[in-house]
Short mmCIF file of C-alpha atoms in Angstrom, two decimals:
data_model
loop_
_atom_site.label_atom_id
_atom_site.label_comp_id
_atom_site.label_asym_id
_atom_site.label_seq_id
_atom_site.Cartn_x
_atom_site.Cartn_y
_atom_site.Cartn_z
CA MET P 1 125.56 137.44 115.25
CA GLY P 2 128.59 139.07 113.56
CA ILE P 3 131.05 137.39 111.19
CA GLN P 4 133.59 136.78 113.98
CA SER P 5 130.94 135.22 116.21
CA GLU P 6 129.68 133.06 113.34
CA ASN P 7 133.21 131.80 112.76
CA GLN P 8 133.63 131.07 116.45
CA ILE P 9 130.41 129.12 116.80
CA ALA P 10 131.24 127.22 113.59
CA GLN P 11 134.57 126.31 115.17
CA ALA P 12 132.79 125.18 118.35
CA TYR P 13 130.43 123.02 116.31
CA ASN P 14 133.41 121.54 114.52
CA PHE P 15 134.93 120.47 117.84
CA LEU P 16 131.59 118.98 118.88
CA ALA P 17 131.40 117.07 115.59
CA TYR P 18 134.83 115.57 116.33
CA GLY P 19 133.74 114.45 119.80
CA ASN P 20 135.58 117.17 121.70
CA PRO P 21 133.02 119.02 123.84
CA ARG P 22 135.78 120.38 126.13
CA GLN P 23 137.33 122.53 123.39
CA ALA P 24 133.90 123.51 122.09
CA LYS P 25 132.92 124.60 125.59
CA LYS P 26 135.96 126.88 125.91
CA ILE P 27 135.07 128.70 122.70
CA LEU P 28 131.41 129.03 123.65
CA GLU P 29 132.22 130.32 127.16
CA ASP P 30 134.46 132.97 125.60
CA MET P 31 131.62 133.97 123.25
CA LEU P 32 129.13 134.12 126.11
CA THR P 33 131.13 136.80 127.97
CA ASN P 34 130.35 139.18 125.08
CA ASP P 35 126.81 137.98 124.42
CA LEU P 36 125.25 136.87 127.70
CA GLU P 37 121.72 136.36 126.40
CA ASN P 38 122.45 134.49 123.19
CA GLU P 39 120.20 131.44 123.40
CA GLU P 40 122.07 129.43 120.76
CA ILE P 41 125.33 129.78 122.68
CA ILE P 42 123.62 128.87 125.96
CA PHE P 43 121.95 125.81 124.37
CA SER P 44 125.23 124.69 122.78
CA LEU P 45 127.03 125.08 126.11
CA ARG P 46 124.45 122.83 127.74
CA CYS P 47 125.11 120.22 125.06
CA CYS P 48 128.85 120.40 125.78
CA SER P 49 128.40 120.20 129.55
CA PHE P 50 126.05 117.24 129.20
CA TRP P 51 128.68 115.15 127.39
CA LEU P 52 131.88 116.21 129.16
CA GLU P 53 131.91 113.64 131.96
CA THR P 54 130.83 110.71 129.75
CA ILE P 55 133.42 111.38 127.05
CA THR P 56 136.18 112.13 129.58
CA SER P 57 135.57 108.78 131.30
CA LEU P 58 135.77 106.70 128.10
CA PRO P 59 139.47 105.75 128.43
CA THR P 60 138.67 103.94 131.71
CA LEU P 61 136.30 101.55 129.93
CA ASP P 62 136.81 98.68 127.50
CA PRO P 63 135.59 99.25 123.89
CA MET P 64 132.19 97.54 124.35
CA GLU P 65 131.54 99.50 127.54
CA GLN P 66 132.56 102.72 125.81
CA GLY P 67 130.06 102.21 123.01
CA ASP P 68 127.27 101.13 125.32
CA SER P 69 127.91 104.08 127.64
CA LEU P 70 127.62 106.53 124.74
CA ILE P 71 124.47 104.85 123.42
CA THR P 72 122.80 104.98 126.85
CA GLN P 73 123.82 108.59 127.33
CA TRP P 74 122.44 109.54 123.91
CA LYS P 75 118.98 108.39 125.00
CA SER P 76 119.30 110.57 128.11
CA PHE P 77 120.50 113.46 125.95
CA LYS P 78 117.40 113.25 123.76
CA THR P 79 115.23 113.47 126.87
CA PHE P 80 117.37 116.35 128.13
CA ILE P 81 117.02 118.49 124.99
CA SER P 82 113.30 117.70 124.66
CA ARG P 83 112.77 119.91 127.74
CA GLU P 84 114.38 122.92 126.05
CA LYS P 85 112.14 125.69 124.74
CA THR P 86 114.17 126.05 121.55
CA ILE P 87 116.34 123.34 120.01
CA TYR P 88 119.20 124.50 117.77
CA LYS P 89 119.51 121.86 115.09
CA GLN P 90 123.13 122.56 114.17
CA ALA P 91 124.22 122.06 117.77
CA VAL P 92 122.31 118.77 117.98
CA TYR P 93 123.60 117.61 114.59
CA SER P 94 127.21 118.35 115.56
CA THR P 95 126.77 116.62 118.89
CA CYS P 96 125.21 113.60 117.19
CA LYS P 97 128.06 113.36 114.69
CA GLY P 98 130.68 113.55 117.43
CA VAL P 99 129.00 111.07 119.74
CA PHE P 100 128.29 108.44 117.10
CA SER P 101 131.73 108.81 115.53
CA LEU P 102 133.20 107.95 118.94
CA THR P 103 130.66 105.15 119.38
CA LEU P 104 131.49 103.71 115.97
CA GLU P 105 135.22 103.64 116.72
CA SER P 106 134.56 101.94 120.07
CA TYR P 107 132.47 99.14 118.58
CA LYS P 108 134.97 98.66 115.74
CA GLU P 109 137.54 97.67 118.37
CA VAL P 110 135.37 94.84 119.74
CA VAL P 111 136.55 91.47 118.42
CA PRO P 112 133.64 88.99 118.41
CA GLU P 113 135.92 86.08 117.38
CA LYS P 114 133.74 83.05 116.54
CA ASP P 115 130.68 84.08 118.58
CA ASP P 116 127.95 84.63 115.97
CA ASN P 117 125.52 86.11 118.49
CA LEU P 118 128.08 88.69 119.60
CA ARG P 119 129.02 89.40 115.99
CA ALA P 120 125.34 89.95 115.13
CA LEU P 121 125.03 92.33 118.08
CA ILE P 122 128.14 94.28 117.05
CA CYS P 123 126.93 94.46 113.43
CA ARG P 124 123.60 95.92 114.61
CA LYS P 125 125.39 98.47 116.78
CA LEU P 126 127.73 99.41 113.92
CA GLY P 127 124.72 99.70 111.64
CA LEU P 128 123.05 102.06 114.10
CA CYS P 129 126.17 104.25 114.24
CA TYR P 130 126.51 104.41 110.45
CA LYS P 131 122.81 105.25 110.18
CA LYS P 132 123.10 108.11 112.69
CA LEU P 133 126.08 109.40 110.71
CA GLY P 134 124.07 109.35 107.48
CA GLU P 135 126.10 106.54 105.88
CA TYR P 136 123.07 104.49 104.90
CA GLU P 137 124.69 102.02 102.49
CA GLU P 138 127.29 101.03 105.07
CA ALA P 139 124.57 100.85 107.72
CA LEU P 140 122.47 98.51 105.59
CA HIS P 141 125.48 96.30 104.92
CA CYS P 142 126.05 95.89 108.68
CA LEU P 143 122.36 95.40 109.48
CA GLN P 144 121.92 92.82 106.73
CA GLU P 145 124.91 90.88 108.03
CA ALA P 146 123.42 90.99 111.53
CA ASN P 147 120.13 89.65 110.18
CA GLN P 148 121.92 86.81 108.39
CA LEU P 149 123.72 85.81 111.59
CA GLU P 150 120.61 86.17 113.77
CA PRO P 151 117.49 86.25 111.55
CA GLY P 152 114.17 87.78 112.45
CA THR P 153 114.96 89.97 115.45
CA ALA P 154 112.52 92.83 115.95
CA ALA P 155 115.24 95.35 116.83
CA GLY P 156 117.41 94.52 113.82
CA MET P 157 114.46 94.52 111.43
CA ALA P 158 113.24 97.90 112.70
CA GLU P 159 116.71 99.41 112.26
CA MET P 160 116.84 98.06 108.69
CA ALA P 161 113.38 99.45 108.01
CA ASP P 162 114.42 102.86 109.33
CA CYS P 163 117.54 102.81 107.20
CA TYR P 164 115.61 101.88 104.05
CA ALA P 165 113.15 104.71 104.76
CA LEU P 166 116.00 107.21 105.13
CA TYR P 167 117.51 105.81 101.93
CA GLY P 168 114.26 106.44 100.05
CA GLU P 169 113.12 102.80 99.82
CA GLU P 170 109.75 103.46 101.47
CA ARG P 171 107.93 100.34 100.28
CA LEU P 172 110.57 98.00 101.69
CA ALA P 173 110.70 100.08 104.87
CA LYS P 174 106.96 99.63 105.38
CA VAL P 175 107.23 95.86 104.96
CA LEU P 176 110.06 95.58 107.48
CA PHE P 177 108.51 97.94 110.04
CA ARG P 178 105.28 95.92 109.96
CA GLU P 179 107.23 92.68 110.42
CA ALA P 180 109.34 94.11 113.25
CA PHE P 181 106.34 95.28 115.29
CA PHE P 182 104.62 91.93 114.66
CA ILE P 183 107.62 89.97 115.93
CA ASP P 184 107.97 91.91 119.20
CA ALA P 185 106.98 95.56 119.56
CA GLN P 186 108.57 95.74 123.01
CA LYS P 187 112.06 94.96 121.68
CA ILE P 188 112.13 98.00 119.37
CA ASP P 189 113.95 101.06 120.72
CA LEU P 190 111.91 103.99 119.42
CA SER P 191 114.51 106.55 120.50
CA PHE P 192 116.87 105.47 117.71
CA LEU P 193 114.35 105.57 114.85
CA ASP P 194 114.87 108.65 112.69
CA SER P 195 112.89 108.38 109.46
CA GLU P 196 109.86 110.62 109.08
CA LEU P 197 107.86 107.56 107.99
CA ILE P 198 107.95 106.03 111.47
CA CYS P 199 108.55 109.19 113.55
CA LEU P 200 105.33 110.79 112.29
CA LEU P 201 103.41 107.63 113.22
CA ILE P 202 105.01 107.59 116.67
CA ARG P 203 104.06 111.25 117.22
CA GLN P 204 100.47 110.58 116.13
CA VAL P 205 100.13 107.68 118.58
CA LYS P 206 101.74 109.73 121.38
CA GLU P 207 99.18 112.47 120.75
CA LYS P 208 96.50 109.95 121.66
CA GLY P 209 98.03 109.79 125.14
CA TYR P 210 99.93 106.50 124.92
CA THR P 211 103.35 106.14 126.52
CA GLY P 212 105.80 103.41 127.44
CA SER P 213 104.93 99.80 126.69
CA ALA P 214 101.39 100.69 125.62
CA LEU P 215 102.79 103.11 123.02
CA GLN P 216 104.94 100.31 121.56
CA GLU P 217 101.89 98.06 121.13
CA TRP P 218 99.57 100.72 119.71
CA ILE P 219 102.04 101.80 117.00
CA PRO P 220 101.36 98.80 114.69
CA VAL P 221 97.61 99.15 115.26
CA TYR P 222 97.56 102.77 114.15
CA GLY P 223 100.18 101.95 111.54
CA VAL P 224 97.48 99.86 109.85
CA ILE P 225 94.68 102.38 110.46
CA PHE P 226 96.70 105.35 109.15
CA GLY P 227 97.91 103.40 106.11
CA VAL P 228 101.59 103.27 107.07
CA PHE P 229 101.72 99.49 107.48
CA ASN P 230 99.82 98.90 104.27
CA ILE P 231 102.19 96.49 102.46
CA LYS P 232 100.94 93.00 103.26
CA ARG P 233 102.30 89.52 102.63
CA GLU P 234 100.77 86.08 102.80
CA LEU P 235 101.66 84.04 105.85
CA ARG P 236 103.18 80.59 105.56
CA ALA P 237 101.13 77.71 106.94
CA SER P 238 103.38 77.39 109.99
CA GLU P 239 103.03 81.13 110.67
CA VAL P 240 99.23 80.91 110.49
CA GLY P 241 99.32 78.12 113.04
CA ARG P 242 101.50 80.12 115.42
CA LEU P 243 99.35 83.22 114.92
CA LYS P 244 96.18 81.37 115.88
CA GLN P 245 97.92 79.81 118.89
CA GLU P 246 99.08 83.22 120.10
CA ILE P 247 95.60 84.70 119.62
CA PHE P 248 94.11 81.85 121.64
CA ALA P 249 96.66 82.37 124.43
CA LYS P 250 96.18 86.16 124.51
CA GLU P 251 92.39 85.84 124.52
CA ASN P 252 92.62 83.56 127.55
CA GLU P 253 95.06 85.94 129.19
CA SER P 254 92.67 88.85 128.63
CA LYS P 255 90.01 87.07 130.68
CA ASN P 256 92.22 87.27 133.75
CA PRO P 257 91.29 90.38 135.78
CA THR P 258 94.95 90.93 136.68
CA SER P 259 96.14 91.04 133.05
CA ASP P 260 97.70 94.22 131.68
CA SER P 261 94.93 95.38 129.35
CA GLU P 262 96.87 98.53 128.37
CA THR P 263 99.35 96.43 126.39
CA LEU P 264 97.30 93.27 125.86
CA THR P 265 94.41 94.98 124.02
CA PRO P 266 96.51 96.60 121.26
CA HIS P 267 98.67 93.49 120.96
CA LEU P 268 95.60 91.35 120.42
CA ILE P 269 94.13 93.83 117.92
CA ASN P 270 97.34 93.70 115.89
CA LEU P 271 97.15 89.90 115.84
CA TYR P 272 93.55 90.15 114.64
CA PHE P 273 94.65 92.50 111.84
CA TRP P 274 97.19 89.93 110.67
CA LEU P 275 94.59 87.15 110.78
CA ILE P 276 92.11 89.23 108.76
CA ASP P 277 94.82 89.95 106.17
CA HIS P 278 95.49 86.22 105.95
CA TYR P 279 91.81 85.44 105.41
CA VAL P 280 91.53 88.15 102.73
CA MET P 281 94.66 87.09 100.86
CA SER P 282 93.71 83.41 100.93
CA ASN P 283 90.14 84.18 99.78
CA ASP P 284 88.69 82.64 102.92
CA SER P 285 85.05 82.99 103.88
CA CYS P 286 83.52 86.32 104.83
CA ALA P 287 82.13 84.63 107.92
CA LYS P 288 85.64 84.12 109.35
CA ILE P 289 86.56 87.74 108.64
CA ASN P 290 83.35 89.02 110.26
CA GLU P 291 84.01 86.85 113.30
CA VAL P 292 87.38 88.53 113.83
CA LEU P 293 85.92 91.98 113.15
CA LEU P 294 83.32 91.36 115.83
CA LYS P 295 86.07 90.54 118.32
CA ILE P 296 87.79 93.86 117.53
CA LYS P 297 84.48 95.71 117.90
CA ILE P 298 83.94 94.17 121.34
CA ILE P 299 87.36 94.99 122.77
CA ASP P 300 87.71 98.46 121.19
CA PRO P 301 84.73 99.96 119.31
CA ALA P 302 86.68 103.12 118.40
CA VAL P 303 89.46 101.18 116.68
CA TYR P 304 86.88 99.00 114.95
CA ALA P 305 85.12 102.10 113.57
CA LEU P 306 88.38 103.51 112.22
CA TYR P 307 89.42 100.17 110.73
CA VAL P 308 86.22 99.44 108.82
CA LYS P 309 85.41 102.95 107.59
#
């Protein structure tokens, strides 16, 4: 690619980064007439075409709808580019910057008034936008405010964990990721997690053939086995009680032939891991630990072998 072409594609990327795929597309189409087989130009054009309709339609929506529309479309975009043979990172980065800059401005216009639940939701969404734009301090500020307004949500905690990991605070990230997947693995949107800490774990679990809801539940299990979720804390007495109640309920559920074993098995194993950690940290009897280990061995011998080795 010559100097003129490099300047042109840089200009196109600049338009993409400012949320203007229409102008970027014009430049790229002009470039393509002189370089019909340039894969980077073709890929970048596809990125522009993908976003044109969504961004053009934004003025017809209210601010909350605008932000939500862009967020939903981003998930579809990630699926779209995953099918490409070659992904050009600069095109994706520029698209990401443009999309989440527009999304951020949309959510900033939403006025939650005195509704704390709505304010917490908006803070989480703003935090996500700042995180995608690489503004991690601002993202953490928003996510921490959301957690204060609505404590202990799995989605909010996972976003904070991801942000801390990107910010270089790996130990804190591990603690929060483990908590988030313990609270409710199904409420965590994996498509918006970016740190290598969690993305590598997700890839490793996917390689084992898990998808969908089962993937969500197996992530904390292999997070423990692979040493990612290795920062433990002692449970409060009330938490121990709830943990044992949930284990009892899930064990009974697993006896039902119609139960969804694909998600129930890993969920139950993760609960067992937490109970074992509690017994270890409280210096409880080896007999109780061995009893739980036996349960893991019965429902999944392969996981048991990896856990105890």
